[in-house]
GROMACS .gro file of C-alpha atoms in nm:
model
  381
    1UNK     CA    1   0.090  -0.509   4.518
    2UNK     CA    2   0.391  -0.498   4.282
    3UNK     CA    3   0.324  -0.599   3.898
    4UNK     CA    4   0.444  -0.919   3.740
    5UNK     CA    5   0.728  -0.937   3.471
    6UNK     CA    6   0.574  -0.940   3.137
    7UNK     CA    7   0.721  -1.255   3.047
    8UNK     CA    8   0.551  -1.425   3.311
    9UNK     CA    9   0.216  -1.559   3.231
   10UNK     CA   10  -0.105  -1.402   3.389
   11UNK     CA   11  -0.267  -1.727   3.536
   12UNK     CA   12  -0.631  -1.824   3.451
   13UNK     CA   13  -0.700  -1.912   3.789
   14UNK     CA   14  -0.479  -1.924   4.135
   15UNK     CA   15  -0.573  -1.989   4.481
   16UNK     CA   16  -0.491  -1.799   4.804
   17UNK     CA   17  -0.341  -1.999   5.060
   18UNK     CA   18  -0.080  -1.911   5.283
   19UNK     CA   19   0.078  -1.933   5.669
   20UNK     CA   20  -0.279  -1.957   5.802
   21UNK     CA   21  -0.341  -2.260   5.604
   22UNK     CA   22  -0.005  -2.442   5.718
   23UNK     CA   23  -0.078  -2.347   6.049
   24UNK     CA   24  -0.411  -2.515   6.069
   25UNK     CA   25  -0.273  -2.820   5.883
   26UNK     CA   26  -0.007  -2.835   6.177
   27UNK     CA   27  -0.279  -2.819   6.427
   28UNK     CA   28  -0.446  -3.151   6.253
   29UNK     CA   29  -0.113  -3.325   6.256
   30UNK     CA   30  -0.068  -3.266   6.652
   31UNK     CA   31  -0.407  -3.409   6.701
   32UNK     CA   32  -0.315  -3.746   6.525
   33UNK     CA   33  -0.661  -3.730   6.335
   34UNK     CA   34  -0.573  -3.690   5.986
   35UNK     CA   35  -0.829  -3.935   5.827
   36UNK     CA   36  -1.165  -3.814   5.696
   37UNK     CA   37  -1.491  -3.720   5.874
   38UNK     CA   38  -1.288  -3.623   6.182
   39UNK     CA   39  -1.314  -3.344   6.419
   40UNK     CA   40  -1.187  -3.068   6.191
   41UNK     CA   41  -1.451  -3.182   5.936
   42UNK     CA   42  -1.743  -3.139   6.193
   43UNK     CA   43  -1.623  -2.813   6.304
   44UNK     CA   44  -1.594  -2.692   5.938
   45UNK     CA   45  -1.940  -2.847   5.851
   46UNK     CA   46  -2.128  -2.650   6.126
   47UNK     CA   47  -1.960  -2.339   6.023
   48UNK     CA   48  -2.039  -2.382   5.646
   49UNK     CA   49  -2.412  -2.437   5.719
   50UNK     CA   50  -2.411  -2.112   5.895
   51UNK     CA   51  -2.226  -1.972   5.599
   52UNK     CA   52  -2.476  -2.109   5.320
   53UNK     CA   53  -2.799  -2.016   5.540
   54UNK     CA   54  -2.888  -2.393   5.604
   55UNK     CA   55  -2.885  -2.615   5.948
   56UNK     CA   56  -2.680  -2.926   5.815
   57UNK     CA   57  -2.335  -2.955   5.599
   58UNK     CA   58  -2.153  -3.285   5.498
   59UNK     CA   59  -1.807  -3.253   5.383
   60UNK     CA   60  -1.745  -3.505   5.070
   61UNK     CA   61  -1.443  -3.604   4.863
   62UNK     CA   62  -1.552  -3.369   4.578
   63UNK     CA   63  -1.841  -3.191   4.454
   64UNK     CA   64  -1.923  -3.478   4.223
   65UNK     CA   65  -1.950  -3.710   4.518
   66UNK     CA   66  -2.180  -3.466   4.669
   67UNK     CA   67  -2.388  -3.454   4.370
   68UNK     CA   68  -2.397  -3.824   4.361
   69UNK     CA   69  -2.480  -3.868   4.705
   70UNK     CA   70  -2.743  -3.605   4.704
   71UNK     CA   71  -2.942  -3.775   4.413
   72UNK     CA   72  -2.910  -4.094   4.619
   73UNK     CA   73  -3.049  -3.994   4.910
   74UNK     CA   74  -3.350  -3.798   4.694
   75UNK     CA   75  -3.422  -4.164   4.586
   76UNK     CA   76  -3.324  -4.155   4.237
   77UNK     CA   77  -3.361  -4.492   4.091
   78UNK     CA   78  -3.291  -4.630   3.704
   79UNK     CA   79  -3.575  -4.513   3.490
   80UNK     CA   80  -3.607  -4.179   3.634
   81UNK     CA   81  -3.571  -3.873   3.450
   82UNK     CA   82  -3.396  -3.541   3.625
   83UNK     CA   83  -3.388  -3.196   3.438
   84UNK     CA   84  -3.061  -3.067   3.425
   85UNK     CA   85  -2.944  -2.697   3.332
   86UNK     CA   86  -2.708  -2.756   3.025
   87UNK     CA   87  -2.441  -2.527   3.038
   88UNK     CA   88  -2.227  -2.685   3.292
   89UNK     CA   89  -1.911  -2.902   3.342
   90UNK     CA   90  -2.070  -3.244   3.274
   91UNK     CA   91  -1.985  -3.374   3.630
   92UNK     CA   92  -2.332  -3.260   3.686
   93UNK     CA   93  -2.479  -3.460   3.406
   94UNK     CA   94  -2.220  -3.761   3.522
   95UNK     CA   95  -2.349  -3.744   3.873
   96UNK     CA   96  -2.725  -3.809   3.725
   97UNK     CA   97  -2.567  -4.115   3.522
   98UNK     CA   98  -2.407  -4.262   3.786
   99UNK     CA   99  -2.696  -4.229   4.010
  100UNK     CA  100  -2.891  -4.458   3.741
  101UNK     CA  101  -3.108  -4.204   3.598
  102UNK     CA  102  -3.122  -4.019   3.291
  103UNK     CA  103  -3.023  -3.645   3.240
  104UNK     CA  104  -3.251  -3.444   3.022
  105UNK     CA  105  -3.110  -3.125   2.948
  106UNK     CA  106  -3.266  -2.779   2.961
  107UNK     CA  107  -3.177  -2.500   2.731
  108UNK     CA  108  -3.066  -2.177   2.919
  109UNK     CA  109  -3.125  -1.816   2.941
  110UNK     CA  110  -2.892  -1.606   2.705
  111UNK     CA  111  -2.784  -1.355   2.968
  112UNK     CA  112  -2.726  -1.548   3.297
  113UNK     CA  113  -2.644  -1.886   3.097
  114UNK     CA  114  -2.853  -2.072   3.394
  115UNK     CA  115  -3.146  -2.272   3.293
  116UNK     CA  116  -3.435  -2.101   3.126
  117UNK     CA  117  -3.768  -2.197   3.333
  118UNK     CA  118  -3.988  -2.218   3.063
  119UNK     CA  119  -3.738  -2.479   2.913
  120UNK     CA  120  -3.764  -2.687   3.230
  121UNK     CA  121  -4.157  -2.691   3.231
  122UNK     CA  122  -4.168  -2.795   2.889
  123UNK     CA  123  -3.936  -3.114   2.984
  124UNK     CA  124  -4.128  -3.248   3.231
  125UNK     CA  125  -4.265  -3.601   3.212
  126UNK     CA  126  -4.452  -3.863   3.399
  127UNK     CA  127  -4.080  -4.018   3.465
  128UNK     CA  128  -3.940  -3.677   3.585
  129UNK     CA  129  -3.848  -3.668   3.964
  130UNK     CA  130  -3.674  -3.346   4.012
  131UNK     CA  131  -3.478  -3.037   3.898
  132UNK     CA  132  -3.085  -3.021   3.888
  133UNK     CA  133  -3.013  -2.648   3.853
  134UNK     CA  134  -2.669  -2.521   3.805
  135UNK     CA  135  -2.545  -2.157   3.922
  136UNK     CA  136  -2.327  -2.109   3.638
  137UNK     CA  137  -1.997  -1.964   3.726
  138UNK     CA  138  -2.148  -1.891   4.078
  139UNK     CA  139  -2.439  -1.694   3.977
  140UNK     CA  140  -2.773  -1.832   4.084
  141UNK     CA  141  -3.034  -1.930   3.846
  142UNK     CA  142  -3.422  -1.829   3.884
  143UNK     CA  143  -3.474  -2.053   4.198
  144UNK     CA  144  -3.823  -1.891   4.271
  145UNK     CA  145  -3.955  -1.994   3.947
  146UNK     CA  146  -3.751  -2.366   3.965
  147UNK     CA  147  -3.911  -2.397   4.318
  148UNK     CA  148  -4.281  -2.302   4.174
  149UNK     CA  149  -4.223  -2.565   3.871
  150UNK     CA  150  -4.109  -2.815   4.143
  151UNK     CA  151  -4.382  -2.758   4.378
  152UNK     CA  152  -4.650  -2.772   4.060
  153UNK     CA  153  -4.535  -3.108   3.967
  154UNK     CA  154  -4.450  -3.291   4.297
  155UNK     CA  155  -4.050  -3.258   4.204
  156UNK     CA  156  -3.752  -3.194   4.399
  157UNK     CA  157  -3.482  -2.920   4.352
  158UNK     CA  158  -3.117  -2.975   4.388
  159UNK     CA  159  -2.882  -2.668   4.331
  160UNK     CA  160  -2.554  -2.768   4.196
  161UNK     CA  161  -2.356  -2.450   4.355
  162UNK     CA  162  -2.030  -2.580   4.260
  163UNK     CA  163  -1.888  -2.235   4.208
  164UNK     CA  164  -2.108  -2.040   4.423
  165UNK     CA  165  -1.977  -1.974   4.776
  166UNK     CA  166  -2.081  -1.651   4.877
  167UNK     CA  167  -2.340  -1.610   4.621
  168UNK     CA  168  -2.692  -1.481   4.688
  169UNK     CA  169  -3.012  -1.451   4.555
  170UNK     CA  170  -3.280  -1.211   4.679
  171UNK     CA  171  -3.065  -1.177   4.977
  172UNK     CA  172  -3.040  -1.544   5.035
  173UNK     CA  173  -2.728  -1.711   5.018
  174UNK     CA  174  -2.666  -1.995   4.747
  175UNK     CA  175  -2.694  -2.327   4.902
  176UNK     CA  176  -3.037  -2.250   5.098
  177UNK     CA  177  -3.216  -2.218   4.772
  178UNK     CA  178  -3.316  -2.589   4.715
  179UNK     CA  179  -3.391  -2.888   4.903
  180UNK     CA  180  -3.025  -2.977   4.881
  181UNK     CA  181  -2.680  -2.801   4.729
  182UNK     CA  182  -2.385  -2.940   4.648
  183UNK     CA  183  -2.052  -2.688   4.657
  184UNK     CA  184  -1.698  -2.763   4.508
  185UNK     CA  185  -1.361  -2.679   4.681
  186UNK     CA  186  -1.158  -2.750   4.380
  187UNK     CA  187  -0.857  -2.549   4.327
  188UNK     CA  188  -0.997  -2.301   4.072
  189UNK     CA  189  -1.287  -2.237   4.320
  190UNK     CA  190  -1.385  -1.931   4.542
  191UNK     CA  191  -1.253  -2.102   4.842
  192UNK     CA  192  -1.011  -2.431   4.825
  193UNK     CA  193  -0.852  -2.708   4.971
  194UNK     CA  194  -0.734  -2.834   4.652
  195UNK     CA  195  -0.990  -3.066   4.602
  196UNK     CA  196  -1.320  -3.148   4.823
  197UNK     CA  197  -1.682  -3.058   4.847
  198UNK     CA  198  -2.013  -3.051   5.079
  199UNK     CA  199  -2.393  -3.114   5.045
  200UNK     CA  200  -2.598  -2.894   5.257
  201UNK     CA  201  -2.987  -2.877   5.326
  202UNK     CA  202  -3.216  -2.782   5.599
  203UNK     CA  203  -3.352  -3.133   5.588
  204UNK     CA  204  -3.171  -3.317   5.857
  205UNK     CA  205  -3.296  -3.658   5.724
  206UNK     CA  206  -3.102  -3.617   5.393
  207UNK     CA  207  -2.787  -3.511   5.538
  208UNK     CA  208  -2.779  -3.782   5.803
  209UNK     CA  209  -2.864  -4.033   5.541
  210UNK     CA  210  -2.578  -3.900   5.319
  211UNK     CA  211  -2.347  -3.893   5.639
  212UNK     CA  212  -2.375  -4.289   5.653
  213UNK     CA  213  -2.357  -4.331   5.278
  214UNK     CA  214  -2.025  -4.145   5.254
  215UNK     CA  215  -1.880  -4.391   5.490
  216UNK     CA  216  -1.954  -4.736   5.330
  217UNK     CA  217  -2.300  -4.731   5.489
  218UNK     CA  218  -2.238  -4.645   5.860
  219UNK     CA  219  -2.200  -4.369   6.077
  220UNK     CA  220  -1.808  -4.205   6.071
  221UNK     CA  221  -1.568  -4.349   6.350
  222UNK     CA  222  -1.631  -4.016   6.548
  223UNK     CA  223  -1.977  -4.099   6.617
  224UNK     CA  224  -1.847  -4.371   6.824
  225UNK     CA  225  -1.594  -4.178   6.996
  226UNK     CA  226  -1.602  -4.181   7.391
  227UNK     CA  227  -1.868  -4.489   7.393
  228UNK     CA  228  -1.866  -4.675   7.709
  229UNK     CA  229  -1.935  -4.985   7.523
  230UNK     CA  230  -1.782  -5.159   7.206
  231UNK     CA  231  -2.006  -5.035   6.940
  232UNK     CA  232  -1.984  -5.261   6.612
  233UNK     CA  233  -2.184  -5.106   6.321
  234UNK     CA  234  -2.381  -5.274   6.103
  235UNK     CA  235  -2.431  -5.230   5.701
  236UNK     CA  236  -2.777  -5.229   5.586
  237UNK     CA  237  -2.710  -5.065   5.277
  238UNK     CA  238  -2.421  -4.995   5.030
  239UNK     CA  239  -2.198  -4.706   5.079
  240UNK     CA  240  -1.893  -4.544   4.930
  241UNK     CA  241  -1.590  -4.403   5.070
  242UNK     CA  242  -1.663  -4.012   4.972
  243UNK     CA  243  -1.502  -3.875   5.307
  244UNK     CA  244  -1.296  -3.532   5.298
  245UNK     CA  245  -0.964  -3.539   5.513
  246UNK     CA  246  -0.945  -3.341   5.826
  247UNK     CA  247  -0.618  -3.176   5.659
  248UNK     CA  248  -0.852  -3.064   5.409
  249UNK     CA  249  -1.135  -2.984   5.633
  250UNK     CA  250  -0.874  -2.744   5.835
  251UNK     CA  251  -0.760  -2.566   5.531
  252UNK     CA  252  -1.124  -2.498   5.443
  253UNK     CA  253  -1.177  -2.338   5.799
  254UNK     CA  254  -0.913  -2.087   5.695
  255UNK     CA  255  -1.077  -2.003   5.340
  256UNK     CA  256  -1.378  -1.977   5.500
  257UNK     CA  257  -1.261  -1.705   5.733
  258UNK     CA  258  -1.079  -1.538   5.412
  259UNK     CA  259  -1.412  -1.574   5.194
  260UNK     CA  260  -1.507  -1.190   5.251
  261UNK     CA  261  -1.195  -1.057   5.147
  262UNK     CA  262  -1.170  -1.314   4.840
  263UNK     CA  263  -1.504  -1.215   4.731
  264UNK     CA  264  -1.423  -0.834   4.733
  265UNK     CA  265  -1.116  -0.889   4.540
  266UNK     CA  266  -1.280  -1.073   4.248
  267UNK     CA  267  -1.557  -0.824   4.254
  268UNK     CA  268  -1.312  -0.534   4.214
  269UNK     CA  269  -1.140  -0.737   3.907
  270UNK     CA  270  -1.486  -0.790   3.755
  271UNK     CA  271  -1.588  -0.422   3.784
  272UNK     CA  272  -1.244  -0.311   3.633
  273UNK     CA  273  -1.320  -0.580   3.335
  274UNK     CA  274  -1.678  -0.441   3.293
  275UNK     CA  275  -1.525  -0.093   3.251
  276UNK     CA  276  -1.228  -0.195   3.020
  277UNK     CA  277  -1.478  -0.370   2.807
  278UNK     CA  278  -1.769  -0.153   2.795
  279UNK     CA  279  -1.691  -0.019   2.442
  280UNK     CA  280  -1.558  -0.334   2.270
  281UNK     CA  281  -1.860  -0.391   2.027
  282UNK     CA  282  -1.706  -0.780   1.990
  283UNK     CA  283  -1.706  -0.878   2.361
  284UNK     CA  284  -2.015  -0.880   2.566
  285UNK     CA  285  -1.946  -0.891   2.967
  286UNK     CA  286  -2.113  -1.119   3.203
  287UNK     CA  287  -2.453  -1.012   3.330
  288UNK     CA  288  -2.527  -0.868   3.680
  289UNK     CA  289  -2.905  -0.887   3.789
  290UNK     CA  290  -2.990  -0.660   4.079
  291UNK     CA  291  -3.143  -0.955   4.265
  292UNK     CA  292  -2.838  -1.173   4.316
  293UNK     CA  293  -2.478  -1.118   4.423
  294UNK     CA  294  -2.213  -1.280   4.175
  295UNK     CA  295  -1.910  -1.461   4.318
  296UNK     CA  296  -1.706  -1.421   4.018
  297UNK     CA  297  -1.559  -1.770   4.017
  298UNK     CA  298  -1.486  -1.739   3.639
  299UNK     CA  299  -1.545  -1.418   3.418
  300UNK     CA  300  -1.688  -1.507   3.094
  301UNK     CA  301  -1.673  -1.300   2.798
  302UNK     CA  302  -1.932  -1.360   2.512
  303UNK     CA  303  -1.756  -1.290   2.173
  304UNK     CA  304  -1.940  -1.171   1.876
  305UNK     CA  305  -2.086  -1.449   1.618
  306UNK     CA  306  -1.839  -1.268   1.358
  307UNK     CA  307  -1.559  -1.311   1.518
  308UNK     CA  308  -1.357  -1.641   1.601
  309UNK     CA  309  -1.360  -1.722   1.956
  310UNK     CA  310  -1.096  -1.979   1.915
  311UNK     CA  311  -0.858  -1.740   1.726
  312UNK     CA  312  -0.903  -1.484   1.984
  313UNK     CA  313  -0.827  -1.729   2.231
  314UNK     CA  314  -0.487  -1.874   2.055
  315UNK     CA  315  -0.402  -1.481   2.017
  316UNK     CA  316  -0.455  -1.415   2.387
  317UNK     CA  317  -0.261  -1.706   2.499
  318UNK     CA  318   0.051  -1.645   2.261
  319UNK     CA  319   0.076  -1.300   2.462
  320UNK     CA  320   0.116  -1.507   2.784
  321UNK     CA  321  -0.221  -1.433   2.921
  322UNK     CA  322  -0.406  -1.778   3.003
  323UNK     CA  323  -0.782  -1.814   2.915
  324UNK     CA  324  -1.022  -2.078   2.785
  325UNK     CA  325  -1.336  -2.160   2.648
  326UNK     CA  326  -1.661  -2.109   2.921
  327UNK     CA  327  -1.769  -2.430   3.005
  328UNK     CA  328  -1.981  -2.701   2.811
  329UNK     CA  329  -2.309  -2.758   2.614
  330UNK     CA  330  -2.345  -3.067   2.803
  331UNK     CA  331  -2.565  -3.220   2.535
  332UNK     CA  332  -2.320  -3.222   2.274
  333UNK     CA  333  -2.109  -3.468   2.474
  334UNK     CA  334  -2.105  -3.811   2.311
  335UNK     CA  335  -2.147  -3.975   2.662
  336UNK     CA  336  -2.499  -3.873   2.692
  337UNK     CA  337  -2.619  -4.042   2.368
  338UNK     CA  338  -2.873  -3.849   2.128
  339UNK     CA  339  -3.006  -3.544   2.267
  340UNK     CA  340  -3.246  -3.251   2.137
  341UNK     CA  341  -3.072  -2.942   2.027
  342UNK     CA  342  -3.025  -2.691   2.261
  343UNK     CA  343  -2.943  -2.360   2.056
  344UNK     CA  344  -2.907  -2.082   2.346
  345UNK     CA  345  -2.640  -2.342   2.521
  346UNK     CA  346  -2.481  -2.464   2.189
  347UNK     CA  347  -2.421  -2.098   2.093
  348UNK     CA  348  -2.264  -2.000   2.402
  349UNK     CA  349  -2.037  -2.294   2.417
  350UNK     CA  350  -1.898  -2.171   2.060
  351UNK     CA  351  -1.880  -1.801   2.183
  352UNK     CA  352  -1.773  -1.784   2.560
  353UNK     CA  353  -1.425  -1.680   2.661
  354UNK     CA  354  -1.298  -1.720   3.022
  355UNK     CA  355  -1.028  -1.475   3.093
  356UNK     CA  356  -0.797  -1.452   3.458
  357UNK     CA  357  -1.038  -1.441   3.749
  358UNK     CA  358  -0.897  -1.479   4.090
  359UNK     CA  359  -0.831  -1.283   4.410
  360UNK     CA  360  -0.434  -1.291   4.356
  361UNK     CA  361  -0.466  -1.054   4.037
  362UNK     CA  362  -0.253  -0.729   4.060
  363UNK     CA  363  -0.348  -0.410   3.922
  364UNK     CA  364  -0.062  -0.454   3.655
  365UNK     CA  365  -0.182  -0.817   3.569
  366UNK     CA  366  -0.564  -0.684   3.519
  367UNK     CA  367  -0.380  -0.380   3.287
  368UNK     CA  368  -0.237  -0.648   3.101
  369UNK     CA  369  -0.504  -0.902   3.050
  370UNK     CA  370  -0.744  -0.578   2.954
  371UNK     CA  371  -0.447  -0.467   2.693
  372UNK     CA  372  -0.376  -0.798   2.544
  373UNK     CA  373  -0.779  -0.886   2.499
  374UNK     CA  374  -0.851  -0.555   2.309
  375UNK     CA  375  -0.557  -0.581   2.096
  376UNK     CA  376  -0.645  -0.957   2.024
  377UNK     CA  377  -0.988  -0.825   1.936
  378UNK     CA  378  -0.860  -0.559   1.678
  379UNK     CA  379  -0.620  -0.825   1.533
  380UNK     CA  380  -0.879  -1.083   1.452
  381UNK     CA  381  -1.196  -0.895   1.387
   0.00000   0.00000   0.00000
């Protein structure tokens, strides 16, 4: 692959899309069914369930919609408490609030940044109904330990797998690790239709209920295709329009075909970064654990306490390399009100730095990122 001019920025994230996706969209145009929850959605759902090691999948308009629907079909009620891994984009905590419950944030491991099982155990109260565990940057957390806690206390377990397409935990695919899992197809995710999401599970009752609720409270129109009568659905509960369009589902079908190559490309970039920053004392590379496979939705460096992460980020950006903070320590966000201190998550929020990670990075771009980051560390240290 050719390099990129030095005056052109190295992008933090970039989707891999092309003629195959355009051809799939053209096929949907010819079919005449462009709306949501149609034939293309059903085809993708069948394939995505298989890819995630589950038996049922439901496409949704976003991961946030999938999280909300999942909480609703799990029976979350006002006054309930849901334990949530703290280090995550606030969509996770927002879904709990939107479902009427209270998010109770758990501090995280300092290496994987997923919820610490001991922290979860300490937060269980009589009002706790479930655990919403986040795969930070796509790396699954300690799901055997989470399951043991959930079973001991009679709780459900929900995986926020927004970034996790292609990840594994003890050879099991992300998505199959809990009672339910929610995925994102946002533009910065490993596979993407620009926006969208999915809810997966081995429990048919949960997905069937969610399928009604994502179409205002009735079965989608495709379920009535070919009927010899004139079926008129009845609305027995409140629902929403959280459907993915068939245009997006067609794109996702191609993206699923691409997934092995996309993962391989991201893993090659991660390996190069590991090697390049191994001797930089001011930077700690992301952890890789032998019992799980990382999909590298993002590459998060942890900056030494004596170095200003913000000054480092600005210096890197000045050289045309995009970067950003890692993600949020949710308990610090004002929308959630007063929360207990979570020092590990708060420290990660202050010190983590996301550098370019996507399948379209050229060798020249990776070299430029490495050189820029190393020079910036020397400049601000």
